Coordinates of C-alpha atoms and ligand atoms in Angstrom, one line a residue:
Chain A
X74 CA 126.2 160.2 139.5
X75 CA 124.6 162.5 136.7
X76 CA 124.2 159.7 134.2
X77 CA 121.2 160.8 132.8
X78 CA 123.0 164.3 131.6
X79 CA 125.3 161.4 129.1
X80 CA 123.9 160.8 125.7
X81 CA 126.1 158.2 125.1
X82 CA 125.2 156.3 128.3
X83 CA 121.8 155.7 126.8
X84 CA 123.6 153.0 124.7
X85 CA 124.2 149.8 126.1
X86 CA 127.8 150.6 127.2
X87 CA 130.3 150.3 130.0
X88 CA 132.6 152.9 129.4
X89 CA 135.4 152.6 131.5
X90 CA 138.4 154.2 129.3
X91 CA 138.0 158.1 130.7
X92 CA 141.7 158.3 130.8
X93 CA 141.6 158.3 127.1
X94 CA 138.8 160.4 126.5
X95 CA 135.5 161.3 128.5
X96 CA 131.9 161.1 127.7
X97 CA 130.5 164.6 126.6
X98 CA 127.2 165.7 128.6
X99 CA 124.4 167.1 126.5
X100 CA 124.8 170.7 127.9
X101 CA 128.5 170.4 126.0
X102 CA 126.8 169.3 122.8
X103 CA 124.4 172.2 122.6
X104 CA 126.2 174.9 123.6
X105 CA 128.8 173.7 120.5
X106 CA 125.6 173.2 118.6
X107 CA 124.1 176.9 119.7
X108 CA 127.7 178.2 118.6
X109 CA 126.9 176.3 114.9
X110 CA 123.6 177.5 114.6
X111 CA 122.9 180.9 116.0
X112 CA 126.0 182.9 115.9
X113 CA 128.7 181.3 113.5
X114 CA 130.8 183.8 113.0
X115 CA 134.9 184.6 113.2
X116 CA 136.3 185.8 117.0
X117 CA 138.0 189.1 117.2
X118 CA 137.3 190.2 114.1
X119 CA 133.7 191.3 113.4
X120 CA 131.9 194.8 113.3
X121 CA 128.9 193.1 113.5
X122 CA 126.5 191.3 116.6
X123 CA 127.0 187.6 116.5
X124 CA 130.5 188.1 116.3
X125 CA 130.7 190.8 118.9
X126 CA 129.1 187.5 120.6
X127 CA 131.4 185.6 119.7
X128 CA 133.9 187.9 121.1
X129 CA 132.3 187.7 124.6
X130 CA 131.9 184.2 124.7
X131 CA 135.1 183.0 123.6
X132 CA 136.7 185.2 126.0
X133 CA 134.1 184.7 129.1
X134 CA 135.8 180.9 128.2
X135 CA 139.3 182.3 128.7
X136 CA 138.1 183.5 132.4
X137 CA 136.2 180.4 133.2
X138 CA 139.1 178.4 132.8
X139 CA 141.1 180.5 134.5
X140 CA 138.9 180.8 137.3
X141 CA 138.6 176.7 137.3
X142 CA 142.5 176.5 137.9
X143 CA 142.5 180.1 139.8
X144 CA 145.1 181.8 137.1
X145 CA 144.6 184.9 136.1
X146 CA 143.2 185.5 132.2
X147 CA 146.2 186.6 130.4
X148 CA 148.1 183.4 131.5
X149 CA 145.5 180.9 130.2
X150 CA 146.4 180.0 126.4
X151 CA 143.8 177.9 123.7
X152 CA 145.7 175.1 121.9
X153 CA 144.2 171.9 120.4
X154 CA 145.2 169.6 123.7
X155 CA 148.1 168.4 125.9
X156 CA 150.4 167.5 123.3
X157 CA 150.4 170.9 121.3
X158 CA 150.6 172.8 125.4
X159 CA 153.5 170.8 126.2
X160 CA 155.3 171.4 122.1
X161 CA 154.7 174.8 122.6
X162 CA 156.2 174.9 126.4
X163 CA 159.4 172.7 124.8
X164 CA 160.2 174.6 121.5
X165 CA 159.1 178.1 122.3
X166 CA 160.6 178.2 125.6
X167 CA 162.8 176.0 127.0
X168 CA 164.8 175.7 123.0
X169 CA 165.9 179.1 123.5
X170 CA 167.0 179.3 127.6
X171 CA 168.7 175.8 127.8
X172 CA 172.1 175.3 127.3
X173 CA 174.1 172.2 126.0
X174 CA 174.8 170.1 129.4
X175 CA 171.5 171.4 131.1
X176 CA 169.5 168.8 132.4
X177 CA 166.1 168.0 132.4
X178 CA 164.4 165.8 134.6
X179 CA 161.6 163.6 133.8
X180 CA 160.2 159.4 134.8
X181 CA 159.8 156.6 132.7
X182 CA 156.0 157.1 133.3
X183 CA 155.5 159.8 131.3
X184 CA 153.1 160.3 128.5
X185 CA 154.5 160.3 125.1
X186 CA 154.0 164.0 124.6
X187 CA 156.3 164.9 128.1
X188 CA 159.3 162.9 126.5
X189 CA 159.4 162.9 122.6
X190 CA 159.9 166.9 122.5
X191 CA 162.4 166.2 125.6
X192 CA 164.4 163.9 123.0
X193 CA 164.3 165.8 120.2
X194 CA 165.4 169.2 122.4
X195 CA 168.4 166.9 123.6
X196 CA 169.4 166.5 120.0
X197 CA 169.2 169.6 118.9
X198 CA 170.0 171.9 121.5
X199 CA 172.5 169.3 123.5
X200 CA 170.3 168.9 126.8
X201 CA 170.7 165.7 128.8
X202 CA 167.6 164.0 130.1
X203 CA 167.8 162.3 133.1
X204 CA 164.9 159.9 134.8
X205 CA 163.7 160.5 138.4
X206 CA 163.9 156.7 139.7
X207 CA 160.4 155.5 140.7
X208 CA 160.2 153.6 143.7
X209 CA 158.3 150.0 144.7
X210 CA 154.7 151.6 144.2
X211 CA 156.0 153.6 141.0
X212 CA 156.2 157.1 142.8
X213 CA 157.8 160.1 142.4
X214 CA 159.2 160.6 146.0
X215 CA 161.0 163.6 147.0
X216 CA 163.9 161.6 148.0
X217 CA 164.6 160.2 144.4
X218 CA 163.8 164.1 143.1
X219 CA 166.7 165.2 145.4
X220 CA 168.6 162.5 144.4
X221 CA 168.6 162.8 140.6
X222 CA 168.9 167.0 140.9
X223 CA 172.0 168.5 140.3
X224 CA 173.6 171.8 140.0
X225 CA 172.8 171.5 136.2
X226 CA 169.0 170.6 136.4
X227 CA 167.3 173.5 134.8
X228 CA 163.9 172.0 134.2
X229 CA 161.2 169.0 136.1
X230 CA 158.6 168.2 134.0
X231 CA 156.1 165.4 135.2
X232 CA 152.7 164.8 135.0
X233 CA 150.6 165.2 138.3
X234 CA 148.8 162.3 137.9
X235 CA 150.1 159.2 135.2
X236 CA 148.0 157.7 133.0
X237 CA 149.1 154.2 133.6
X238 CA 149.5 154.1 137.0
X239 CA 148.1 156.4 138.2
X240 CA 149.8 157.6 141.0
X241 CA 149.4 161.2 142.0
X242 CA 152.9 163.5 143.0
X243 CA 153.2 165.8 145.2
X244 CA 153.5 168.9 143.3
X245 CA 153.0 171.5 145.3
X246 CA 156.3 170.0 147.6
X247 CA 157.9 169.6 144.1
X248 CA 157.7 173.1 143.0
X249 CA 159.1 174.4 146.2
X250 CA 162.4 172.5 145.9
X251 CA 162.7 173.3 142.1
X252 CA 162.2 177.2 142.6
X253 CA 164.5 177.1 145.4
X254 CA 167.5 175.9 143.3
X255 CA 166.6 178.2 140.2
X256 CA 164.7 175.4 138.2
X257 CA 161.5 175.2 136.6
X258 CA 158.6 172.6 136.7
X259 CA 156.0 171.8 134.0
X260 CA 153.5 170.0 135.0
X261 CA 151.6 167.7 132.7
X262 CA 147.6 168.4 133.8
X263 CA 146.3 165.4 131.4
X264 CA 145.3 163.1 134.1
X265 CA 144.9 165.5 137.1
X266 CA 142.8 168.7 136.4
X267 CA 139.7 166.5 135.3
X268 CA 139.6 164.4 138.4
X269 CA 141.2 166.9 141.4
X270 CA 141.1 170.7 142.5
X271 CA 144.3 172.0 140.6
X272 CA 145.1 175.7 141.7
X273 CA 148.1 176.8 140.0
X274 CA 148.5 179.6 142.6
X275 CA 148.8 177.1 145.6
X276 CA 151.1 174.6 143.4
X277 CA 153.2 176.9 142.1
X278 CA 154.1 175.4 139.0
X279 CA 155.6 176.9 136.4
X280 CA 153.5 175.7 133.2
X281 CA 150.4 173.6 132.8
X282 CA 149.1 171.8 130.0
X283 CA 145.5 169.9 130.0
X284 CA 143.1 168.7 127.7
X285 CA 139.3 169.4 127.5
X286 CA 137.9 166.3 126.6
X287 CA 139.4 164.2 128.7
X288 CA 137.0 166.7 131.3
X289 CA 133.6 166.4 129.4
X290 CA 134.5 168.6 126.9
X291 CA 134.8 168.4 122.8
X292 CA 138.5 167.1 121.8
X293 CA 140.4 169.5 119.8
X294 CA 141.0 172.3 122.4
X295 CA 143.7 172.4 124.8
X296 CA 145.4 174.8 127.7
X297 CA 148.7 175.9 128.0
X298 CA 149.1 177.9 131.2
X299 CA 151.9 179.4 131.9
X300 CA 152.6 182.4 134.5
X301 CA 152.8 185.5 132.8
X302 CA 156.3 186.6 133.3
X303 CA 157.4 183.0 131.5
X304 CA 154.4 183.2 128.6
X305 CA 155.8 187.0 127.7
X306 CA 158.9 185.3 126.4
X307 CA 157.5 182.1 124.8
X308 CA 158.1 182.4 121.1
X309 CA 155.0 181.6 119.1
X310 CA 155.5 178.5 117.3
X311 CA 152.6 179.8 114.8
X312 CA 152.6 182.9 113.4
X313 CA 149.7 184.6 111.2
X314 CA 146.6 186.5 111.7
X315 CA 144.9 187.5 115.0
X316 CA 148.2 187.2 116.5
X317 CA 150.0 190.7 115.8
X318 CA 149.7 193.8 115.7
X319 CA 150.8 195.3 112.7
X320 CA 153.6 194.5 109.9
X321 CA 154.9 196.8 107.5
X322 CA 157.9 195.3 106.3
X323 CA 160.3 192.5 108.0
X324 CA 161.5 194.6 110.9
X325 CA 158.1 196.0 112.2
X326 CA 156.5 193.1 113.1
X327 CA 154.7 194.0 116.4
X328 CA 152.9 191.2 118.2
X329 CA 150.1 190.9 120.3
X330 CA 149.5 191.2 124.0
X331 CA 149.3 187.8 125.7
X332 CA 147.8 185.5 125.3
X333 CA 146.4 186.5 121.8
X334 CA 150.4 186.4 120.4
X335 CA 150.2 182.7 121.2
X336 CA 147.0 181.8 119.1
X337 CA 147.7 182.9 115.9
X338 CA 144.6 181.8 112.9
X339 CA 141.0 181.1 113.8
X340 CA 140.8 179.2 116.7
X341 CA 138.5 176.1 117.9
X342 CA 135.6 178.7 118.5
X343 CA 132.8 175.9 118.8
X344 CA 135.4 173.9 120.9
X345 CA 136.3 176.5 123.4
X346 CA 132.7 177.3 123.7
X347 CA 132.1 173.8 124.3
X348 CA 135.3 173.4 127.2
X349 CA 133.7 176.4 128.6
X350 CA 130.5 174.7 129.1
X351 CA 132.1 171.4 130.1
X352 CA 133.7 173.5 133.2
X353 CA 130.5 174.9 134.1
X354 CA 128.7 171.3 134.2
X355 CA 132.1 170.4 136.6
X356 CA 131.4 173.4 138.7
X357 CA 128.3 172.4 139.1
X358 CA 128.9 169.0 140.5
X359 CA 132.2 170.1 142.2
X360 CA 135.5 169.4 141.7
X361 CA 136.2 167.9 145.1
X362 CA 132.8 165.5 144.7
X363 CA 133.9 164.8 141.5
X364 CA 137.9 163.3 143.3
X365 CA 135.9 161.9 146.1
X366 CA 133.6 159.6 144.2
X367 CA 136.2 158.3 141.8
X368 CA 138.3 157.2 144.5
X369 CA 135.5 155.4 146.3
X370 CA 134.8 153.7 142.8
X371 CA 138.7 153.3 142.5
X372 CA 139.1 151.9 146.4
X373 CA 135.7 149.4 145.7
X374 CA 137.2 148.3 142.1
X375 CA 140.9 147.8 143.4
X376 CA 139.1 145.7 146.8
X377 CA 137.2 143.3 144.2
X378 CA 140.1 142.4 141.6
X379 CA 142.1 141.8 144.6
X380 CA 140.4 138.9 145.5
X381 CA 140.7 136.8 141.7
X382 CA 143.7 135.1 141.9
X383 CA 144.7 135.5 138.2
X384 CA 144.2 138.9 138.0
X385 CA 147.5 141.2 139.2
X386 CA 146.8 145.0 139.9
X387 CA 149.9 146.9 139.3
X388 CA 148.9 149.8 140.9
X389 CA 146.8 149.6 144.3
X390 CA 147.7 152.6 145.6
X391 CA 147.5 155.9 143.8
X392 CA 144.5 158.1 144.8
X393 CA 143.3 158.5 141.2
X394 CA 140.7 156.6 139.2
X395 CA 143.1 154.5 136.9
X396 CA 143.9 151.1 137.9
X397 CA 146.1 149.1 135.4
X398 CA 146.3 145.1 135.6
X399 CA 147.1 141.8 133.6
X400 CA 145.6 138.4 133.3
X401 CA 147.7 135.5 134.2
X402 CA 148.1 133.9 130.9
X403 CA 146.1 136.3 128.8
X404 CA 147.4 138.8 126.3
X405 CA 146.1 142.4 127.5
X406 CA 144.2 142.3 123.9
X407 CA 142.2 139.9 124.2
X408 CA 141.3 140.7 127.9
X409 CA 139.6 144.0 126.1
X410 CA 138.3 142.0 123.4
X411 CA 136.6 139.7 125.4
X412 CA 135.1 142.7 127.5
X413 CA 134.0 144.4 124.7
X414 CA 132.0 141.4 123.5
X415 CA 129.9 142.3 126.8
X416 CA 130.1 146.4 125.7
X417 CA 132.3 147.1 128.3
X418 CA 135.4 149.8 126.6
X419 CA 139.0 149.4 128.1
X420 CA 142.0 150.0 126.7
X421 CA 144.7 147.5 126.4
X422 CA 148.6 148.5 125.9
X423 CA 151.2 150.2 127.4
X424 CA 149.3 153.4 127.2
X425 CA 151.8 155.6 125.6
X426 CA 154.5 155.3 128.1
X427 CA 156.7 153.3 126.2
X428 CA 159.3 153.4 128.4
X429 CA 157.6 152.5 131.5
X430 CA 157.7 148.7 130.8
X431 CA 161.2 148.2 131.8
X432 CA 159.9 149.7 135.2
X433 CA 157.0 147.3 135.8
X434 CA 158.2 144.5 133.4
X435 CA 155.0 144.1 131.7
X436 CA 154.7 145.4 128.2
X437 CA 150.7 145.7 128.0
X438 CA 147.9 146.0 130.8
X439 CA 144.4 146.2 131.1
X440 CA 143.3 149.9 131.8
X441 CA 140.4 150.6 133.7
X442 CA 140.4 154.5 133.8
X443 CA 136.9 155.8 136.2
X444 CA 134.9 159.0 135.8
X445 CA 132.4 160.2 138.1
X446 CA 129.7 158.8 136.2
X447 CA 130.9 155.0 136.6
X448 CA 128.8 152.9 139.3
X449 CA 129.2 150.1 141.2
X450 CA 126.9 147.6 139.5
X451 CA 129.6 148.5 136.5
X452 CA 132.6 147.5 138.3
X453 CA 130.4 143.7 139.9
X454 CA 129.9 143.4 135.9
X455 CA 133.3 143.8 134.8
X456 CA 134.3 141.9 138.2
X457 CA 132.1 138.8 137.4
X458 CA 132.9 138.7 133.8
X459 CA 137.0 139.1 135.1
X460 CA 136.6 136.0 137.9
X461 CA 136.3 132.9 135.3
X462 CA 139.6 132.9 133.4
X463 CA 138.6 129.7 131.5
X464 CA 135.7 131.4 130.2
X465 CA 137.5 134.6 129.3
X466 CA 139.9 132.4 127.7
X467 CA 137.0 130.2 125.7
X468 CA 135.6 133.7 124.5
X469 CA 138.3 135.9 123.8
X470 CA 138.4 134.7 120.2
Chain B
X277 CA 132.7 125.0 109.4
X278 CA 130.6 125.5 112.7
X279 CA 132.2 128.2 115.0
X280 CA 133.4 125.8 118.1
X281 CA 135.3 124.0 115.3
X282 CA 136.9 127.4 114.5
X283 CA 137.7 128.4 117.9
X284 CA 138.9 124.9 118.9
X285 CA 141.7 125.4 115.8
X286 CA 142.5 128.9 116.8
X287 CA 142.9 128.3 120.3
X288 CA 145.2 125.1 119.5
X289 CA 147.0 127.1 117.5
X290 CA 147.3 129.6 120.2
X291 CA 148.3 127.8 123.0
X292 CA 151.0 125.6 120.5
X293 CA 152.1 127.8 117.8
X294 CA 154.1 126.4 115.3
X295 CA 157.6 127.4 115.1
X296 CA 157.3 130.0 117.8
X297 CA 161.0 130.3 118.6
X298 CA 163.7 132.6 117.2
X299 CA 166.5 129.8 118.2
X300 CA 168.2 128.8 115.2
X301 CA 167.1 131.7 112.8
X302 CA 171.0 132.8 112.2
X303 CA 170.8 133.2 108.2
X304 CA 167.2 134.1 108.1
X305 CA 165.7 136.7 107.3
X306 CA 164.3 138.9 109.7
X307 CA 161.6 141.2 109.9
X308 CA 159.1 142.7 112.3
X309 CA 155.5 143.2 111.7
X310 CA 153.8 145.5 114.5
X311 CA 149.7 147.0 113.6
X312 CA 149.1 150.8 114.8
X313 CA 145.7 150.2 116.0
X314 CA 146.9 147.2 118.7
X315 CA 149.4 146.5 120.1
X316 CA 150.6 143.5 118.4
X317 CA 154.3 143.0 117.6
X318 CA 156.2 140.3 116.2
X319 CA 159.6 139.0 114.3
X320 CA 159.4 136.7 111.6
X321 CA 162.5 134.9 110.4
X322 CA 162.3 132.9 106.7
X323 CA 164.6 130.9 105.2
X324 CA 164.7 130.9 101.4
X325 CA 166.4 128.7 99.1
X326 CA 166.1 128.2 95.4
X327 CA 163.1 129.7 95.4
X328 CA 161.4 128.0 98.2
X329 CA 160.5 128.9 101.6
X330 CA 162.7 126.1 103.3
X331 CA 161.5 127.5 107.1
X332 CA 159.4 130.0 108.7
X333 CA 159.7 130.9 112.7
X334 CA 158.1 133.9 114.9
X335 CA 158.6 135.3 118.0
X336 CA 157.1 138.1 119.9
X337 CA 154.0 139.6 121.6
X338 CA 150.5 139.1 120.1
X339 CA 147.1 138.7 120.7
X340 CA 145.3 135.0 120.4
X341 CA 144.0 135.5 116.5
X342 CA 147.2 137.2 115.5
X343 CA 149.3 134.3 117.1
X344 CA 146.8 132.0 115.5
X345 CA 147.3 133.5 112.3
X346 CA 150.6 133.5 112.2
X347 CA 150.6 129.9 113.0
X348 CA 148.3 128.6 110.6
X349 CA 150.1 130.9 107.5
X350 CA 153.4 128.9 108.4
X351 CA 152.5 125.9 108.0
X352 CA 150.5 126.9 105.1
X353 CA 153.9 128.5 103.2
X354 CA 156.6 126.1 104.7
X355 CA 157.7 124.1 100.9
X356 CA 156.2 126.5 98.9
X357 CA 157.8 128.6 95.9
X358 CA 157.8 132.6 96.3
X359 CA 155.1 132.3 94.0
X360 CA 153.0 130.1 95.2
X361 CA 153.3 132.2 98.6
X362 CA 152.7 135.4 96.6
X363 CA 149.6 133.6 95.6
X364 CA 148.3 132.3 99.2
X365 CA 148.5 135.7 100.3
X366 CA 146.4 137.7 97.5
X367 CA 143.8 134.4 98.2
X368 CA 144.0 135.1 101.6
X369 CA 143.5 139.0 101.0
X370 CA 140.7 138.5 99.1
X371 CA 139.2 136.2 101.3
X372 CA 139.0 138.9 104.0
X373 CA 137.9 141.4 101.8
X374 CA 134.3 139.6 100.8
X375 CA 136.2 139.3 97.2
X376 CA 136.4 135.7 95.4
X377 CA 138.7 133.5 96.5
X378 CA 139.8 129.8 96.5
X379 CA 139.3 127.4 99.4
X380 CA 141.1 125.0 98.2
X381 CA 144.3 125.6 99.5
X382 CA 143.6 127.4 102.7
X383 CA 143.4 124.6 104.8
X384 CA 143.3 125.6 108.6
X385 CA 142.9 129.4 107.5
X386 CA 139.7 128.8 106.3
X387 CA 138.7 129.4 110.2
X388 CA 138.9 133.1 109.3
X389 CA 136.1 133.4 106.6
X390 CA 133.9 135.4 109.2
X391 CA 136.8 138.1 109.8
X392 CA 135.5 140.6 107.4
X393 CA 132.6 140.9 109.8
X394 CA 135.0 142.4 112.3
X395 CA 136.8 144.9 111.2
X396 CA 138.8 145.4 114.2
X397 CA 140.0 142.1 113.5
X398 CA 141.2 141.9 110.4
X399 CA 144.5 143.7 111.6
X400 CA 145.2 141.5 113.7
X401 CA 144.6 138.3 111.4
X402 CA 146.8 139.9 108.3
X403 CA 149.6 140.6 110.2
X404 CA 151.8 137.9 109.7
X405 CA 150.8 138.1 106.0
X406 CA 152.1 142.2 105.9
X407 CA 155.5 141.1 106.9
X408 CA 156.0 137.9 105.0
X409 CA 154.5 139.7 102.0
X410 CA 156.9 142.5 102.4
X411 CA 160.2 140.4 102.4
X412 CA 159.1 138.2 99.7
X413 CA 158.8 141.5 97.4
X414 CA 161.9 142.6 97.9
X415 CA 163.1 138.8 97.5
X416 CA 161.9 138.9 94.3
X417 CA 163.3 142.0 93.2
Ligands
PLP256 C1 149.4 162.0 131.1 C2 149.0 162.4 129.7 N1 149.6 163.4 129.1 C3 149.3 163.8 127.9 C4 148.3 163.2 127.2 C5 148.0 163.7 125.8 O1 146.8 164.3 125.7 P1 146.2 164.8 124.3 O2 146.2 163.5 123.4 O3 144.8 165.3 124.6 O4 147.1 165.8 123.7 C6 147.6 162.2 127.8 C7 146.4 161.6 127.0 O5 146.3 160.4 126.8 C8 147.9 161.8 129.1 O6 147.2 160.8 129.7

């Protein structure tokens, strides 16, 4: 699908590691080259045309990307990418409401960047972290939710879709229970808002942190949504120009209206141009094609692995493009360095969620992480390559 | 040496690795040697006495060339002086780094003369060599 639109496809590649980052289309490039070449100029600042243009585009971003997750503009915030949205949500948030002995509740499949600011809050501010248990499939059910909430939980953070497994929760069901016993829920968008219609108005969450370039767009440029009555008293980790008001003197410091207040300093102009251009190319195809595709690539990939006896799927299930396996007898490593000798790109580890090999009891996998633009004859490739284990063994080194 | 030759050694070393055990280490010392770019991560556990490297055992999770590497170095450096060692390992270096270097003490880890040409390799081959070099500097001391 759309292949032709992916300079990088013109090389003699497989790329199969979209959960780590996504091919950029050419409509991306040039839009960040445009930016570079005809109207360089600082946002929010200029008495002059190209910046006035830079003005409109960076905001006409702001809307598009609200539109694309149907929030409203004053509750979509730039940042440089998941990790920075979900550090912001932690320290400038949830630090000053939680109490010592509040708990939050997160899995052992989380992504590095929805635990480590978890940890350190529960060092500095006293919270307790507790782990929703997973069950046989590696889920999130809402039996194990409602088992592991108690009259202390003050916060469910979780990302919709994991990045190892892959399984998808249900959010929407989530975010119902939470509100109804005073909670909030973050949701970590990494994995889901490139690959599945996310509408923060139907889910209900609380917060939302993505990154565009895992969705086609440049790296370096984040979102942190949040709904506006929770953003208004987020406390800007970063503080500078562009960001307030006025300041005379220590005690009249006025800030900015949202979401300005949260992006203090020039921002990743050519970036956000860029994401705004990667969710017009997404439009374009649609969301919902875009889901529906990956899961028929996903359901054909998961069908043919079954059938080598060596190779052990982890994760059948989930209705998301990631499928995560080992090699009986081969170090994870080398299974990607013997693909790579044939230009196929997977990534071998544990993915970042370090804590989730107690769960499986495999340290590393194999990840095979699918984007619309993946094919078939891709997947036989990888598929023939994965059948002869004494040849992937011979050639590994 | 032809390339099967190479991979025959590296794979025998893989699939029987000398010393790969952490039974018997009590008295050793210990440390762990773990590359940020994959995900290898072992243990190595030394014995030193007067001077010499009496034992050398390893334990852990690693990719074939890593494991391979860490297997050759051993028996390389088992009954050799701290200097000596020191020595191997700056031979070695230099080795990987297209500089001059001696082969005629390499023996097996000559099989590695090509690893320069892949740089996302050369992690995985030095490995054992970053942690060994590490406690034998602070032996020293
Ligand atoms: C589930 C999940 N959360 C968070 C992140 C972090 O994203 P970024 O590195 O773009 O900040 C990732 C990326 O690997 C992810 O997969």
């Amino acid at each position: 699908m759309n292949r032709n639109d992916f300079p990088m496809l013109n090389q003699n590649i497989i790329y199969f590691d979209n959960g780590a980052t996504t091919l950029k289309p050419k409509c991306v490039i040039d839009a960040m080259s445009d930016y570079y070449t005809n109207y360089s100029a600082n946002a929010h600042r200029g008495d002059y045309d190209i910046s006035y243009k830079v003005d409109v585009a960076y905001e006409n971003a702001r809307k598009n990307v609200a539109e694309f997750i149907n929030a409203d503009r004053e509750e979509v915030v730039f940042t440089s990418g998941t990790t920075e949205s979900l550090n912001m949500i932690v320290s400038g948030f949830f630090a000053n409401l939680l109490e010592p002995g509040d708990e939050v509740l997160i899995t052992r499949s989380e992504h590095a960047s929805n635990v480590l600011p978890w940890f350190r809050l529960a060092k500095t501010n006293g919270i307790i972290i507790k782990y929703i248990e997973l069950n046989d499939h590696y889920e999130v059910t809402m039996e194990s939710l409602l088992s592991s909430f108690t009259n202390r939980t003050k916060v469910v953070s979780l990302a919709h879709a994991t990045n190892v497994v892959g399984d998808v929760r249900p959010i929407k069901e989530i975010a119902k229970f939470v509100h109804a016993n005073d909670a909030f829920l973050v949701v970590d968008g990494a994995q889901s808002v490139p690959h599945m219609k996310t509408d923060v108005k139907y889910l209900d969450c609380d917060f939302l942190a993505f990154s565009l370039h895992k969705m086609c767009g440049p790296t370096g440029v984040g979102v942190l949504y949040g709904k506006k009555e929770l953003l208004e008293s987020l406390i800007p980790t970063n503080l500078g120009g562009g960001m307030n008001e006025s300041f005379d003197s220590i005690d009249e410091v006025v800030l900015k209206e949202l979401p300005l207040r949260l992006e203090a300093g020039t921002q990743n102009i050519a970036g956000v141009i860029g994401a705004s251009s990667a969710i017009d190319y997404l439009n374009s195809i649609g969301i919902d094609n875009i889901h529906a595709r990956e899961v028929e690539l996903k359901n054909y990939l998961v069908s043919k692995l079954e059938r080598i006896d060596h190779v052990n799927i982890v994760n059948p299930y989930g209705e998301s493009g990631i499928v995560a396996f080992t090699v009986d007898d081969v170090f994870a490593q080398d299974v990607a360095y013997y693909l790579n000798k044939y230009h196929i790109c997977v990534r071998a580890g544990n993915h970042c969620a370090k804590i989730l090999k107690n769960e499986i009891g495999v340290k590393n996998t194999v990840r095979i992480s699918l984007y619309f633009y993946n094919t078939k004859e891709e997947i036989d490739k990888l598929v023939s390559l994965l059948s002869d284990k004494e040849r992937i063994i011979r050639e590994m080194i | 040496m032809d390339n099967n030759m190479k991979r025959e050694i590296i794979l025998d070393n893989y699939s029987h690795p000398t010393n790969k055990t952490s039974d018997g280490t009590e008295g050793y010392i210990k440390v762990n040697s773990n590359s940020e770019s994959c995900i290898d991560n072992i243990d190595l556990y030394i014995k030193i006495e007067d001077n010499i490297i009496k034992d050398i055992k390893f334990d852990g999770e690693a990719c074939a060339i890593s494991t391979a590497s860490t297997s050759i170095m051993i028996k390389n450096m088992i009954g050799s002086t701290i200097d000596e060692a020191m020595s191997m390992i700056e031979n070695f270096d230099n080795m990987l780094n297209e500089r001059e270097y001696d082969d005629t003490n390499l023996n097996e880890a000559i099989v590695f003369d090509e690893t320069y040409k892949q740089g996302n390799r050369k992690t995985c081959v030095t490995l054992p060599y970053t942690g060994i070099k590490k406690v034998l500097e602070s032996y020293k001391k």
